[in-house]
Tab-separated table of C-alpha atoms in Angstrom:
chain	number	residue	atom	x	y	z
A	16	UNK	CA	-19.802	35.900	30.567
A	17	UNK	CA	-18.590	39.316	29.848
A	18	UNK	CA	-16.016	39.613	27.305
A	19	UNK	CA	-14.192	42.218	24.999
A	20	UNK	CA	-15.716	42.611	21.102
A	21	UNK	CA	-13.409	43.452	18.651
A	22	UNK	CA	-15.140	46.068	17.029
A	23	UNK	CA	-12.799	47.472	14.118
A	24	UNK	CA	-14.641	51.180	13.538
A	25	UNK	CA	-13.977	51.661	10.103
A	26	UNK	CA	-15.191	47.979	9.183
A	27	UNK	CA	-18.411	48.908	10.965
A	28	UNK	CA	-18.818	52.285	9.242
A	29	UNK	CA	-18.140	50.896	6.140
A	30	UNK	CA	-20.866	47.770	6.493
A	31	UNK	CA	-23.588	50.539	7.952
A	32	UNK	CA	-22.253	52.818	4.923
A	33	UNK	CA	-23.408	49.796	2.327
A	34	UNK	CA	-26.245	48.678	4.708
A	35	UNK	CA	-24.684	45.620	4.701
A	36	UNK	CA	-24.834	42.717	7.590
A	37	UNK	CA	-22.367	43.177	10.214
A	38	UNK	CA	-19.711	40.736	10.154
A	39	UNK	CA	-19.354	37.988	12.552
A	40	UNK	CA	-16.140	38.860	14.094
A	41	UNK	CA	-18.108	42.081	15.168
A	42	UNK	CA	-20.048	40.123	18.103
A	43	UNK	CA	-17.507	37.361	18.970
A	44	UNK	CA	-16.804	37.142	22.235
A	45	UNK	CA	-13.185	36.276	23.018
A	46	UNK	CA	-14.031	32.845	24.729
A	47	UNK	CA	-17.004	31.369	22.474
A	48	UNK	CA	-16.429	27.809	21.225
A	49	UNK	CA	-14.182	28.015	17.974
A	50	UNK	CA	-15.302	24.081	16.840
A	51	UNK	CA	-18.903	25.953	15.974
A	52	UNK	CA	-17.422	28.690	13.654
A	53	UNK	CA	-15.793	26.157	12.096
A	54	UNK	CA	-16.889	22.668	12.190
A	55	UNK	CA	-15.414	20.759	9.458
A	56	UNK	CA	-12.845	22.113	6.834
A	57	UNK	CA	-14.039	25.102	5.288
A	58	UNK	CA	-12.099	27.617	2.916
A	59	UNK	CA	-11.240	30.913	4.984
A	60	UNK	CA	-13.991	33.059	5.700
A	61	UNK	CA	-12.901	36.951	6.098
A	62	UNK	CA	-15.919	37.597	8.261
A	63	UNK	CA	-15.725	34.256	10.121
A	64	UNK	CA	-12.082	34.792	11.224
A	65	UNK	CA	-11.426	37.466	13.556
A	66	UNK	CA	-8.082	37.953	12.790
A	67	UNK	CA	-6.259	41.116	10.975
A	68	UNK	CA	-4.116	38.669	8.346
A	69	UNK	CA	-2.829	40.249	5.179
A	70	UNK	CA	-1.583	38.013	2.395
A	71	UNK	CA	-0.150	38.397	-0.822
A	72	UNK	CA	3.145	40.433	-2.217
A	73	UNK	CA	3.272	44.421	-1.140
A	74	UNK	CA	3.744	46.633	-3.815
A	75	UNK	CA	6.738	49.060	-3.338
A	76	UNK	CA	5.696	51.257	-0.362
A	77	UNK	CA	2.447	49.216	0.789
A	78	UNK	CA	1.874	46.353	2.198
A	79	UNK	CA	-0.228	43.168	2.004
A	80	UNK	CA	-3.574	43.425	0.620
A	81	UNK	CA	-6.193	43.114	3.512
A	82	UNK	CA	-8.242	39.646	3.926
A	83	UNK	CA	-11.314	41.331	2.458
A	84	UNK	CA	-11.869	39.735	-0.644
A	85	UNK	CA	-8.184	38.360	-0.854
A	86	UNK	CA	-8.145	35.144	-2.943
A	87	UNK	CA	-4.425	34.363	-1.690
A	88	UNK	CA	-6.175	33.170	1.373
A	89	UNK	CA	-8.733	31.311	0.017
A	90	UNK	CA	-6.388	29.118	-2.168
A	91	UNK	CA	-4.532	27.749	0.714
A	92	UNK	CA	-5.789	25.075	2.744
A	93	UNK	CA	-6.560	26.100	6.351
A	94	UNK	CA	-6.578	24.269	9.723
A	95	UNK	CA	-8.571	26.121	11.319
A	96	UNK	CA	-11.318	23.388	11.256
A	97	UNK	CA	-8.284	21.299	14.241
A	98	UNK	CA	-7.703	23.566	16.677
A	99	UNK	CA	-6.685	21.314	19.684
A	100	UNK	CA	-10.164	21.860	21.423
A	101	UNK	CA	-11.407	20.193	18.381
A	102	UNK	CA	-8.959	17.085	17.625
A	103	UNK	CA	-10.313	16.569	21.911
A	104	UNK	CA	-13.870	16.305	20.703
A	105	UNK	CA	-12.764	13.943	18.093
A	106	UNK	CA	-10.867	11.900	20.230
A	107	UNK	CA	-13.759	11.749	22.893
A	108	UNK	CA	-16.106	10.829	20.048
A	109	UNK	CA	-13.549	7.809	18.881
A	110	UNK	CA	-13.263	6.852	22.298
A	111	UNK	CA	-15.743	4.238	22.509
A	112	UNK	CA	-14.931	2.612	19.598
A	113	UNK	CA	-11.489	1.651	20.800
A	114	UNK	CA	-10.131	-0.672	23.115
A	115	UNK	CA	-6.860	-0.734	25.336
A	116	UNK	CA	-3.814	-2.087	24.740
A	117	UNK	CA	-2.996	-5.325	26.063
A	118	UNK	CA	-0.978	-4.771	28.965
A	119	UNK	CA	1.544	-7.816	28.444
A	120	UNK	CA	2.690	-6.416	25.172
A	121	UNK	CA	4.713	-3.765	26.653
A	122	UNK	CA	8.274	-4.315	24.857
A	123	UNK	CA	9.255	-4.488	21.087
A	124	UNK	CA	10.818	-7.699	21.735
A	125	UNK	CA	7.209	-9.560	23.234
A	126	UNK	CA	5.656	-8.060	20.290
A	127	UNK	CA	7.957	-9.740	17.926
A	128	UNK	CA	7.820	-12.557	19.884
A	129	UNK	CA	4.454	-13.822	20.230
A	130	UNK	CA	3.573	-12.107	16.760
A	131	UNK	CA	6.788	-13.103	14.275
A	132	UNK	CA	4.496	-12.381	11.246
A	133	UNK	CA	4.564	-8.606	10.001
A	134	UNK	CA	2.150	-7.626	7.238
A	135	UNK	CA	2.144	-4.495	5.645
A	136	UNK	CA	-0.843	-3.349	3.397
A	137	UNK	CA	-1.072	0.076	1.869
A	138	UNK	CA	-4.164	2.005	1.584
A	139	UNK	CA	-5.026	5.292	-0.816
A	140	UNK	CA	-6.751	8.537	-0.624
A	141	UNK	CA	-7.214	10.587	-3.534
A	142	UNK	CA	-9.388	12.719	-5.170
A	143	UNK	CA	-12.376	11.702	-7.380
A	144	UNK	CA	-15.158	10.293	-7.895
A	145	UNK	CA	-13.854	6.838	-7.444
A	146	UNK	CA	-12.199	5.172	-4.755
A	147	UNK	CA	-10.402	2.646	-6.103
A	148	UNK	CA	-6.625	2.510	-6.055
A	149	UNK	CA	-5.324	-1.167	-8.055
A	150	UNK	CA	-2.464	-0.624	-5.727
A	151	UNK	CA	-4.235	-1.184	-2.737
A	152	UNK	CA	-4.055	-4.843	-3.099
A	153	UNK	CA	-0.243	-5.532	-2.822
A	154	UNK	CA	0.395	-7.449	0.630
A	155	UNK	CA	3.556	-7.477	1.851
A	156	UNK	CA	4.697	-10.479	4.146
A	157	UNK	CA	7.588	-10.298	6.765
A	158	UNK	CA	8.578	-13.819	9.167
A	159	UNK	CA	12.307	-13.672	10.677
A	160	UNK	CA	12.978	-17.184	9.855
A	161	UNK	CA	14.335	-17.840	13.807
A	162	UNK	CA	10.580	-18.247	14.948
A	163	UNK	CA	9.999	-20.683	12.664
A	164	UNK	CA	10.830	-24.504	13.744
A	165	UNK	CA	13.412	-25.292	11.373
A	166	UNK	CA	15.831	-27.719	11.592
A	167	UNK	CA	19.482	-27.654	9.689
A	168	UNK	CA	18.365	-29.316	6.806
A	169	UNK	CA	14.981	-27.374	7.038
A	170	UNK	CA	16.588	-23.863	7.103
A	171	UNK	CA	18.620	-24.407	4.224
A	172	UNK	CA	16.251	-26.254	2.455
A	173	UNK	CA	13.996	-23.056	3.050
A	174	UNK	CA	16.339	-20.320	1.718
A	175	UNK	CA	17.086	-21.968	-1.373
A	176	UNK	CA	13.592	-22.220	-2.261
A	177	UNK	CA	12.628	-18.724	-1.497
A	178	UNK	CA	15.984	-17.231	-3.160
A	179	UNK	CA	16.177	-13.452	-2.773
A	180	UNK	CA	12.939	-13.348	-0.793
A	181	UNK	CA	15.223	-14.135	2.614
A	182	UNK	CA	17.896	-11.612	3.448
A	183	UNK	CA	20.649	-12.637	5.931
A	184	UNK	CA	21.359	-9.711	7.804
A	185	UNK	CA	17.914	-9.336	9.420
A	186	UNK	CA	17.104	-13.106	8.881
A	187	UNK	CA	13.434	-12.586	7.711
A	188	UNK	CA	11.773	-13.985	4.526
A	189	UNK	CA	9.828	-11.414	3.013
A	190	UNK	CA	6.619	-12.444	0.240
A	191	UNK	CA	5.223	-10.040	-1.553
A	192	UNK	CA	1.575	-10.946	-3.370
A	193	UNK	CA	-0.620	-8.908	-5.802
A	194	UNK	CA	-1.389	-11.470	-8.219
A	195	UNK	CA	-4.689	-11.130	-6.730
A	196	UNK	CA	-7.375	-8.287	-7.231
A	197	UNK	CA	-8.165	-8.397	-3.696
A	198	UNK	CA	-6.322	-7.411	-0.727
A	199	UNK	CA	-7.371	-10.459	1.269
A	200	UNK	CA	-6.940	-12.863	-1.557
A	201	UNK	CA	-3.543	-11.398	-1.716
A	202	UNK	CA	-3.529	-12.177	2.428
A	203	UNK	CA	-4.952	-15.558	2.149
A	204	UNK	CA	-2.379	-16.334	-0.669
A	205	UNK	CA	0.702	-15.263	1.223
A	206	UNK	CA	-0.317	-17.282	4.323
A	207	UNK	CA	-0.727	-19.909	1.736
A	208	UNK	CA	2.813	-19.457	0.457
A	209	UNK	CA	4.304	-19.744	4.151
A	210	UNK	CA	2.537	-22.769	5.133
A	211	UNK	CA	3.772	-24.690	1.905
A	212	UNK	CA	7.329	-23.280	1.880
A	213	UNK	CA	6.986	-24.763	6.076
A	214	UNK	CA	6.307	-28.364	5.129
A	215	UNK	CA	8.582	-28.306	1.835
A	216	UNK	CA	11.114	-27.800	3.826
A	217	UNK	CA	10.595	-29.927	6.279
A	218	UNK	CA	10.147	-32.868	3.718
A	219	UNK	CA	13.312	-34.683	2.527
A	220	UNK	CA	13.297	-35.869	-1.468
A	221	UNK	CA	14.655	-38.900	-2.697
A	222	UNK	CA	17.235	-36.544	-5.359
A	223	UNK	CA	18.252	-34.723	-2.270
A	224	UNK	CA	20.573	-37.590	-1.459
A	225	UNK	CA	22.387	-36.354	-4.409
A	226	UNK	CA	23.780	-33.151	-2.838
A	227	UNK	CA	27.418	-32.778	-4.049
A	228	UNK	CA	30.273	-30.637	-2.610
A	229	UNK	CA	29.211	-28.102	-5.219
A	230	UNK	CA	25.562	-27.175	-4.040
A	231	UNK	CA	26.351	-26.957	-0.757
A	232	UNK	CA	25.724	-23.480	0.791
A	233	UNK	CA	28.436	-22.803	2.924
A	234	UNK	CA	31.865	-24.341	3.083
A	235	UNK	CA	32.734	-27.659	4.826
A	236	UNK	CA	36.463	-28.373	5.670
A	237	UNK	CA	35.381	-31.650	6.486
A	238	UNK	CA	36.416	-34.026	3.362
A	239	UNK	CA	37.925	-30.707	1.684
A	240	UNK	CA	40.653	-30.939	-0.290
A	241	UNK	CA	42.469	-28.293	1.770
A	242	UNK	CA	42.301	-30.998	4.840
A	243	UNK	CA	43.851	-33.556	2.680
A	244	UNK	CA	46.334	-31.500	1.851
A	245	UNK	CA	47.221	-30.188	5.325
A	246	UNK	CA	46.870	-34.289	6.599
A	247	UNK	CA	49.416	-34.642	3.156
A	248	UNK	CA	51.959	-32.031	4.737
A	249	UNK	CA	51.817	-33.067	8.482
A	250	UNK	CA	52.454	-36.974	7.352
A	251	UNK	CA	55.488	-35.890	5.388
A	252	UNK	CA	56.823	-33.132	8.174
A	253	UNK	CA	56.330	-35.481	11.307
A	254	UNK	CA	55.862	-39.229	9.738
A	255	UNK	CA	52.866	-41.666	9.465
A	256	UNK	CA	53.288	-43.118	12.485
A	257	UNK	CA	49.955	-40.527	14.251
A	258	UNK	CA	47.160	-41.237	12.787
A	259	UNK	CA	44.978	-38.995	11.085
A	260	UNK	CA	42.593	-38.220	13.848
A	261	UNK	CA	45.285	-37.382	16.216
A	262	UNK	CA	46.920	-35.004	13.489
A	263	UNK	CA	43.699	-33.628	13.001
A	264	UNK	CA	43.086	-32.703	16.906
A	265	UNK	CA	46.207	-30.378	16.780
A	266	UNK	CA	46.173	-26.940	17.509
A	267	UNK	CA	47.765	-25.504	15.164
A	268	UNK	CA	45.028	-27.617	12.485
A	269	UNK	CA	42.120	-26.666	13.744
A	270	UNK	CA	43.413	-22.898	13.624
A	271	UNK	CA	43.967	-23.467	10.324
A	272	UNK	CA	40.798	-25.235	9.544
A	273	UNK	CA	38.698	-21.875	11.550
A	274	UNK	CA	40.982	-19.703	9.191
A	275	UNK	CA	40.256	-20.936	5.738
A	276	UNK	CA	36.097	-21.616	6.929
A	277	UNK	CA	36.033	-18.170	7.219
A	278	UNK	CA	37.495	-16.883	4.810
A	279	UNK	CA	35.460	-18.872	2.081
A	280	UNK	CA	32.950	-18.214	4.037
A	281	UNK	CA	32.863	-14.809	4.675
A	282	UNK	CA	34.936	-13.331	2.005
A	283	UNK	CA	38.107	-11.952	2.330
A	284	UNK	CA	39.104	-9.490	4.752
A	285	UNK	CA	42.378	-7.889	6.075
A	286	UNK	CA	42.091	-9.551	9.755
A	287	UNK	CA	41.181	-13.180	7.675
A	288	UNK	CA	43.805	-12.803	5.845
A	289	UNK	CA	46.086	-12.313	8.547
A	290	UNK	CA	44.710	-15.212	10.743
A	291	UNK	CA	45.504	-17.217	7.595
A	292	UNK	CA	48.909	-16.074	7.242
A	293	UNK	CA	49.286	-16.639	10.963
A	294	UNK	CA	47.908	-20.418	10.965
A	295	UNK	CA	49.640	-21.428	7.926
A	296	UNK	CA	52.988	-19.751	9.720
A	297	UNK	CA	51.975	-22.007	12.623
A	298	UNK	CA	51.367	-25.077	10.574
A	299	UNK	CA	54.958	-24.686	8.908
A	300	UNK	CA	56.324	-23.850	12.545
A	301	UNK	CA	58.210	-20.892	11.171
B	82	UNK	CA	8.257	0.950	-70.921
B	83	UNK	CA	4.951	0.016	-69.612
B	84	UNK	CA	1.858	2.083	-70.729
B	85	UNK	CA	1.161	3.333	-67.637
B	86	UNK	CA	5.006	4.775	-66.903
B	87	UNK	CA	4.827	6.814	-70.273
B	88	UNK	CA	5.554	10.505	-69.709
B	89	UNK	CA	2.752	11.800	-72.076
B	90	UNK	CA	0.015	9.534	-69.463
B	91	UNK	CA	0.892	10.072	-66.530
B	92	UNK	CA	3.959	12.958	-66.733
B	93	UNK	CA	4.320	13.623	-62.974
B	94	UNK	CA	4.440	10.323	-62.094
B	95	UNK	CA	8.118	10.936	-63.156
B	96	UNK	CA	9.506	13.627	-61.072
B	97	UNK	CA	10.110	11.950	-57.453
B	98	UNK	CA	7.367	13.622	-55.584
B	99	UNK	CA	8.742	11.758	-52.031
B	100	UNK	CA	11.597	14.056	-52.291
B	101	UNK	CA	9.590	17.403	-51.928
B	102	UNK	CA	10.699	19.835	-48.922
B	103	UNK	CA	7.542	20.601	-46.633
B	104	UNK	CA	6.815	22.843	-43.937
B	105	UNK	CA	5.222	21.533	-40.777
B	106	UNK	CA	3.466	23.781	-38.452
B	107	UNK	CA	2.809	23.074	-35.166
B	108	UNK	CA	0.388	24.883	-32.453
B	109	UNK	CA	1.937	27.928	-31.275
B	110	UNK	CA	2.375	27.905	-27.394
B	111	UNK	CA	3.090	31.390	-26.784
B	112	UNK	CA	4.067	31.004	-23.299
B	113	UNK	CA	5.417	34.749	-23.160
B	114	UNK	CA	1.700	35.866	-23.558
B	115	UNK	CA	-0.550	33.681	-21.455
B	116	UNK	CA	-2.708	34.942	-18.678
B	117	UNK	CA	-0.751	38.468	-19.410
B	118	UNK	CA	-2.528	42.112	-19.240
B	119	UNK	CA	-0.071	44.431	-21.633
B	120	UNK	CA	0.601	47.433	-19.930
B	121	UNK	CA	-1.372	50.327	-21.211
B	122	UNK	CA	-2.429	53.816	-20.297
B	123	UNK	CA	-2.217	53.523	-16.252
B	124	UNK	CA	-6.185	53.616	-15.901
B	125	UNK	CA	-6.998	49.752	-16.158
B	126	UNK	CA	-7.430	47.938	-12.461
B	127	UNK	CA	-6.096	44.853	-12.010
B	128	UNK	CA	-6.544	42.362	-9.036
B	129	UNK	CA	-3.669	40.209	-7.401
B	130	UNK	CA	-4.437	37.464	-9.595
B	131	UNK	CA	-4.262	39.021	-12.898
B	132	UNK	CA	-1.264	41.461	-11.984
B	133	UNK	CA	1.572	38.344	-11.726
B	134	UNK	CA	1.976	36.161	-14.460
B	135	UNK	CA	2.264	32.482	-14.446
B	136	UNK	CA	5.625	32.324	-13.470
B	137	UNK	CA	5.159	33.756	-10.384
B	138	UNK	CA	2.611	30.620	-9.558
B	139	UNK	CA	4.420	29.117	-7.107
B	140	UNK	CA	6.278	32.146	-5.513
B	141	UNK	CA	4.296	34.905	-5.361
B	142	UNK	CA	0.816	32.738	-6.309
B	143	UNK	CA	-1.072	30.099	-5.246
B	144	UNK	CA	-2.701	27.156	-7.170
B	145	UNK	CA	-6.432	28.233	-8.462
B	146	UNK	CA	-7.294	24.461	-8.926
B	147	UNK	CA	-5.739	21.861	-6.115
B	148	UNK	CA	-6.504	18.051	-6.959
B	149	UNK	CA	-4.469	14.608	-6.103
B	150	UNK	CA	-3.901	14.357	-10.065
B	151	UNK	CA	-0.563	15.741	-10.278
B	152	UNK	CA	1.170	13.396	-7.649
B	153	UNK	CA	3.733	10.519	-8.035
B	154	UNK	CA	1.879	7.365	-8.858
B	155	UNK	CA	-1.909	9.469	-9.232
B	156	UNK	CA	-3.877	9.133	-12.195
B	157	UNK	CA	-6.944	11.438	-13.129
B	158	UNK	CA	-4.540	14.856	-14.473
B	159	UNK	CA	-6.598	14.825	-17.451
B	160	UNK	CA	-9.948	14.141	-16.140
B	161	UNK	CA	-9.926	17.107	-13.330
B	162	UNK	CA	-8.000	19.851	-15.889
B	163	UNK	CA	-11.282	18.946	-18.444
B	164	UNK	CA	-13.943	19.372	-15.393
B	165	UNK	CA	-12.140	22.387	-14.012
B	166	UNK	CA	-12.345	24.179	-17.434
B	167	UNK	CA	-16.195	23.203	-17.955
B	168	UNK	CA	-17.016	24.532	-14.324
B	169	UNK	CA	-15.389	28.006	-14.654
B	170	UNK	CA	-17.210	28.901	-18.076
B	171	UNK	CA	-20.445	27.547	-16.629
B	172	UNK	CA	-19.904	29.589	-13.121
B	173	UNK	CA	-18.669	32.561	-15.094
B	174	UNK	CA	-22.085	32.197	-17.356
B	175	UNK	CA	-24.289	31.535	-14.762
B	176	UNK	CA	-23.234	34.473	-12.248
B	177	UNK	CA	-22.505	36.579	-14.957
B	178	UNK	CA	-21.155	39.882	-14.179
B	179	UNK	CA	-20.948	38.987	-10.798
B	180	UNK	CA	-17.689	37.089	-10.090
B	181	UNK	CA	-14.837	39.859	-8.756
B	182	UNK	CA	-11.842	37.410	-9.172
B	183	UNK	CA	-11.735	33.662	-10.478
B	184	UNK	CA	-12.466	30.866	-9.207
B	185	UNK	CA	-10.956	28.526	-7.134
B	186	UNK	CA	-11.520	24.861	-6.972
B	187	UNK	CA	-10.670	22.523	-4.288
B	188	UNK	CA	-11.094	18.577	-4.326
B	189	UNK	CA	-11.541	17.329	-0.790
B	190	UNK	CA	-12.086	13.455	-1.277
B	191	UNK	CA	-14.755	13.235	-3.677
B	192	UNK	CA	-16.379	16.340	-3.206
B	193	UNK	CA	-15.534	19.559	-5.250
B	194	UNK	CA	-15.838	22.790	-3.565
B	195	UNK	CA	-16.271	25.989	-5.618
B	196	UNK	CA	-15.039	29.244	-4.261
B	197	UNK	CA	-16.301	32.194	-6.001
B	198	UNK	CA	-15.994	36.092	-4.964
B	199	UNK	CA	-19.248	38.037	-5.786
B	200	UNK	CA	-19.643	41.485	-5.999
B	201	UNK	CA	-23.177	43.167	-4.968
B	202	UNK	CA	-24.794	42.891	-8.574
B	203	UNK	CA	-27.618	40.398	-8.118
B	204	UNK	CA	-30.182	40.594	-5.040
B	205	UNK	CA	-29.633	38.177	-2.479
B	206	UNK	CA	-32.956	35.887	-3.201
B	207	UNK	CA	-31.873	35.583	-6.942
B	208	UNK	CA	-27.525	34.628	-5.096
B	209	UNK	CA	-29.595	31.847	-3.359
B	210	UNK	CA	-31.327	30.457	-6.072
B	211	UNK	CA	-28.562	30.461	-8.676
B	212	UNK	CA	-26.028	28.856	-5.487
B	213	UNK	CA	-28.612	26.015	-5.634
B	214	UNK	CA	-29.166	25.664	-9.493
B	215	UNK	CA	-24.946	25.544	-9.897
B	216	UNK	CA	-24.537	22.746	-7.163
B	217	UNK	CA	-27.992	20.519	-7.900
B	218	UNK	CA	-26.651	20.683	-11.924
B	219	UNK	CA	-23.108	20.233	-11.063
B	220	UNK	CA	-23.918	17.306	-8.763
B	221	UNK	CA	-26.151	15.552	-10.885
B	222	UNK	CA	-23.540	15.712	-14.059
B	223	UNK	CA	-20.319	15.159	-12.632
B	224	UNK	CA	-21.789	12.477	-9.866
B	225	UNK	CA	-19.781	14.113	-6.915
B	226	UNK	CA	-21.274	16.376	-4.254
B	227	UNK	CA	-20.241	20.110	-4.834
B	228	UNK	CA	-20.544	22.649	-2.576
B	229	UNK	CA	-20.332	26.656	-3.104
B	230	UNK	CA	-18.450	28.828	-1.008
B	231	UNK	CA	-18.859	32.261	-1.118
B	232	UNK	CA	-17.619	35.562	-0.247
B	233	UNK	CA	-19.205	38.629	-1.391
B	234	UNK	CA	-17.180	42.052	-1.490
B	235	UNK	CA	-18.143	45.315	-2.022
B	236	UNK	CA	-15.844	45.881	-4.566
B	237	UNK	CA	-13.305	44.254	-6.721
B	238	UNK	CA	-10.155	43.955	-4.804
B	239	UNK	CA	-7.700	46.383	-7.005
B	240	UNK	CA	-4.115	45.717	-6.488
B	241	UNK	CA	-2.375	47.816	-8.881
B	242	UNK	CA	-3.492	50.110	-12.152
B	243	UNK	CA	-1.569	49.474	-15.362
């Protein structure tokens, strides 16, 4: 395997000058195997690299100091240790060791599907003689509460006891545990958590009965005294011979009713406002 | 008056001596004179390292010592700044006269690797020997592996003469 040696003259003189071994770039040949020179991460090596790199800040009228010697390049880190030839041997030496992926799982929505439960740990690297990083234990828990089998009074029964763990937009109740020292105590614990928060909420208490107008979550026209008032109105406009069902089937009513549920609801926008204005405009046949 | 408040016992017990102006002195940092060579007759060398200043770490510098300490949330600052300091004078005694530039010191996991410039000064058998006395003691008192990397140079590197 013949191949062209970069053979810098004046480097040579000067190492036969000093009697000095000649370097290895000297009798590299252009296509030798790079992962042997260097192996594992190394700081940089003048005589190992056979490159002509200068470094550091020219004076006025010169220019970089050569790599002989040149402590600018030893201070950085170098990659030379993951060329791609050798993150290929690395991957062919982690290749048995794996396994493939299963071939059914081949959306983002199957994987959320048939595994709802996302848990995120975090693990540390740092420098020292110890290896131990306290927050390394924190687990964090993530369920979108749709996968869970939750009925109406179940749901709500759910997000009231885990407060400003759930957030509506994405739907998903998030734990966090580190009371723990260990990361799977912390694990074990949150699974804990889910499974009780599950069949709390599935339970119904005797004081439950007690739920008044005022702990309810969301707003109920039904029984309101908004409906009353609208039944009030309608009586008076169009006389009591309909009865209240009938007056409550009307269009115009249940316009209304949709207007003011959202807007309690929902909070108050420009369009809800002007639905409102338009039902109550209806209502008053104006 | 009580006995003990009468001038002629106890007479400077009378002047208020919590109302006495003091000077405190603190350490002097003198930040405009660290890791400076003054400028002298034109025949002094000086390598890269010594010819910028501190301020130009950063810029115009690299870092001599590189450790996790100094990130958001790391702890061990303190700890790596006192090792680094014990490791340079013990290097610098131990290859005396031979170092060309300092030292730099890199912490790759929990190893520390030490890489020193040497100049020709000691024979090669008595470089070997000293490479394994500095990592065998280092090792064995700071419980981490350390490694020495070396680079030997003809001469010192001169970047400039001031």
């Amino acid at each position: 395997m013949a191949a062209s040696i970069y053979l810098p003259m004046l480097e040579y003189f000067m190492y036969y000058l000093y009697q000095a071994v000649v370097p290895r770039t000297v009798k590299m040949a252009e296509d030798q195997d790079w992962t042997a020179v260097y192996p594992t991460a190394a700081s940089f090596k003048p005589s190992a690299v056979p490159l002509p790199i200068r470094m550091g800040y020219p004076l006025k009228g010169g220019v970089s100091p050569d790599k002989q010697g040149n402590l600018e390049l030893i201070k950085i880190p170098n990659f030379l240790h993951l060329t791609p030839a050798a993150i290929k041997k690395h991957c062919e030496a982690l290749k048995p060791f794996l396994t493939e992926w299963p071939s059914a799982l081949d959306s983002d929505e199957k994987c959320t599907e048939h595994f709802p439960i996302q848990v995120q740990t975090k693990d540390f690297v740092s420098s020292g003689a110890s290896l131990r990083n306290p927050n390394a234990r924190i687990v964090t828990m993530k369920v979108p509460l749709s996968s869970l089998n939750l009925d109406d009074h179940a749901r709500k029964k759910i997000i009231k006891l885990a407060k400003e763990r759930y957030c509506e937009e994405t739907d998903t109740l998030t734990l966090v545990t580190d009371s723990c020292p260990l990361k799977q105590q912390n694990y074990d614990h949150a699974m804990y958590l889910l499974t009780v928060l599950y069949h709390e909420s599935w339970k119904m208490e005797a004081w439950e009965e007690d739920k008044a107008r005022e702990d309810m979550e969301e707003y109920e026209w039904q029984d309101s005294p908004s409906q009353r008032n609208v039944v009030e109105l309608l009586e008076r406009t169009k006389g009591t011979e309909e009865r209240k069902k009938d007056l409550l089937s009307q269009p115009e009513v249940q316009e209304y009713k949709d207007a003011i549920v959202i807007m309690k609801n929902h909070g108050e926008t420009e369009e809800n406002l002007l639905r409102y204005k338009e039902a109550v405009k209806k209502l008053y046949n104006i | 008056m009580p006995m003990l408040m009468h001038k002629n016992v106890f007479p400077q017990m009378l002047e208020s001596t919590w109302h006495v102006r003091s000077v405190h002195i603190s350490a002097v940092c003198l930040k405009n004179r660290a890791a400076r060579i003054r400028i002298s007759k034109g025949d002094r060398p000086l390598t890269y390292e010594q010819t910028y200043h501190p301020h130009h770490i950063g810029h115009l510098k690299g870092w001599l010592s590189q450790h996790t300490g100094n990130l958001h949330g790391e702890d061990g600052a303190a700890q790596f700044i006192i090792e680094d300091v014990f490791v340079r004078r013990f290097i610098f005694g131990t290859f005396c006269g031979c170092l060309a530039d300092e030292l730099v010191l890199k912490r790759r996991g929990n190893q520390l690797i030490i890489c020193a410039i040497l100049n020709r000064k000691l024979a090669t058998s008595k470089i070997y020997f000293l490479v394994g006395y500095v990592e065998e003691l280092l090792s064995h008192f700071y419980k981490i592996p350390v490694k020495l990397e070396l680079q030997i140079v003809n001469e010192k590197n001169i970047y400039k003469y001031v």
